[in-house]
GROMACS .gro file of C-alpha atoms in nm:
model
  102
    1MET     CA    1   8.143   7.778  12.022
    2ASN     CA    2   8.260   7.612  11.705
    3ASN     CA    3   7.972   7.518  11.483
    4ASN     CA    4   8.038   7.305  11.178
    5ASN     CA    5   7.715   7.406  11.010
    6GLU     CA    6   7.811   7.621  10.717
    7ILE     CA    7   7.560   7.840  10.545
    8LYS     CA    8   7.704   8.011  10.242
    9THR     CA    9   7.512   8.289  10.080
   10HIS     CA   10   7.577   8.411   9.731
   11PHE     CA   11   7.443   8.681   9.507
   12LEU     CA   12   7.226   8.594   9.212
   13PHE     CA   13   7.460   8.775   8.972
   14GLU     CA   14   7.832   8.838   8.973
   15LYS     CA   15   8.003   9.174   8.953
   16VAL     CA   16   8.030   9.155   8.572
   17ASN     CA   17   7.655   9.100   8.539
   18TYR     CA   18   7.580   9.411   8.744
   19LYS     CA   19   7.822   9.621   8.538
   20ILE     CA   20   7.660   9.509   8.212
   21LEU     CA   21   7.316   9.573   8.363
   22LEU     CA   22   7.412   9.930   8.460
   23ILE     CA   23   7.552   9.991   8.111
   24GLY     CA   24   7.224   9.870   7.961
   25LEU     CA   25   7.022  10.098   8.189
   26ALA     CA   26   7.242  10.393   8.092
   27VAL     CA   27   7.186  10.317   7.721
   28ILE     CA   28   6.808  10.306   7.780
   29ALA     CA   29   6.823  10.641   7.960
   30LEU     CA   30   7.026  10.785   7.671
   31GLY     CA   31   6.757  10.669   7.429
   32PHE     CA   32   6.483  10.841   7.625
   33ILE     CA   33   6.692  11.159   7.646
   34LEU     CA   34   6.729  11.150   7.268
   35MET     CA   35   6.348  11.128   7.236
   36ALA     CA   36   6.292  11.441   7.443
   37GLY     CA   37   6.216  11.781   7.297
   38GLY     CA   38   6.085  11.889   6.962
   39GLY     CA   39   5.765  12.038   7.094
   40SER     CA   40   5.628  12.380   7.016
   41ASP     CA   41   5.581  12.655   7.273
   42ASP     CA   42   5.262  12.769   7.104
   43PRO     CA   43   4.997  12.494   7.071
   44ASN     CA   44   4.857  12.663   6.759
   45VAL     CA   45   5.187  12.633   6.569
   46PHE     CA   46   5.300  12.295   6.429
   47SER     CA   47   5.665  12.205   6.477
   48PRO     CA   48   5.803  11.948   6.231
   49ASP     CA   49   6.100  11.884   6.465
   50ILE     CA   50   5.908  11.603   6.633
   51PHE     CA   51   5.939  11.394   6.316
   52ASN     CA   52   6.313  11.418   6.261
   53PHE     CA   53   6.549  11.120   6.235
   54ARG     CA   54   6.676  11.144   6.591
   55ARG     CA   55   6.333  11.110   6.755
   56ILE     CA   56   6.173  10.865   6.511
   57ARG     CA   57   6.457  10.623   6.426
   58LEU     CA   58   6.766  10.674   6.641
   59ALA     CA   59   6.616  10.704   6.990
   60PRO     CA   60   6.390  10.395   6.972
   61THR     CA   61   6.678  10.193   6.827
   62VAL     CA   62   6.904  10.301   7.115
   63VAL     CA   63   6.634  10.204   7.366
   64LEU     CA   64   6.593   9.860   7.208
   65ILE     CA   65   6.971   9.810   7.210
   66GLY     CA   66   6.968   9.901   7.581
   67PHE     CA   67   6.698   9.643   7.647
   68GLY     CA   68   6.906   9.386   7.460
   69ILE     CA   69   7.209   9.467   7.676
   70THR     CA   70   7.008   9.428   7.997
   71ILE     CA   71   6.863   9.096   7.879
   72TYR     CA   72   7.217   8.978   7.801
   73ALA     CA   73   7.327   9.083   8.151
   74ILE     CA   74   7.046   8.879   8.305
   75PHE     CA   75   7.112   8.567   8.097
   76LYS     CA   76   7.492   8.581   8.115
   77ASN     CA   77   7.609   8.272   8.298
   78PRO     CA   78   7.915   8.333   8.514
   79ALA     CA   79   8.217   8.114   8.453
   80PRO     CA   80   8.241   7.822   8.695
   81LYS     CA   81   8.500   7.871   8.964
   82ALA     CA   82   8.791   7.630   8.966
   83THR     CA   83   8.808   7.412   9.273
   84ALA     CA   84   9.134   7.335   9.448
   85ASN     CA   85   9.048   6.968   9.492
   86THR     CA   86   9.007   6.788   9.161
   87ASN     CA   87   8.814   6.501   9.324
   88GLU     CA   88   8.543   6.738   9.442
   89THR     CA   89   8.231   6.735   9.230
   90THR     CA   90   8.061   7.051   9.116
   91PHE     CA   91   7.709   6.930   9.192
   92PRO     CA   92   7.585   7.014   9.541
   93GLU     CA   93   7.358   6.708   9.541
   94GLU     CA   94   7.661   6.478   9.544
   95LYS     CA   95   7.838   6.645   9.837
   96PRO     CA   96   7.796   6.492  10.182
   97ILE     CA   97   7.572   6.679  10.422
   98LYS     CA   98   7.758   6.813  10.724
   99ASN     CA   99   7.621   6.732  11.069
  100PHE     CA  100   7.369   6.488  10.927
  101LYS     CA  101   7.287   6.219  11.184
  102LYS     CA  102   7.112   5.900  11.087
   0.00000   0.00000   0.00000
């Protein structure tokens, strides 16, 4: 049975978008790892390690950079694919509908 109805499915993102998204998520995870620690074992003893540069400045900056990378991955528009036929338009609204009977 040869059916001329063609249904093409496509992913929302391309492979490059997913790679950039995973890099961004890894950078966010690194930022949260940098925030960890610095606590005291004894609740009666104050530990000034929680206020060092790594936990106050570096880790939140790394997390924000990771969020920026993930936003870039979402908004990155993939390059249009070249068509073999130069007469073919790139807009799907202008293509004829297959198996359309009047």
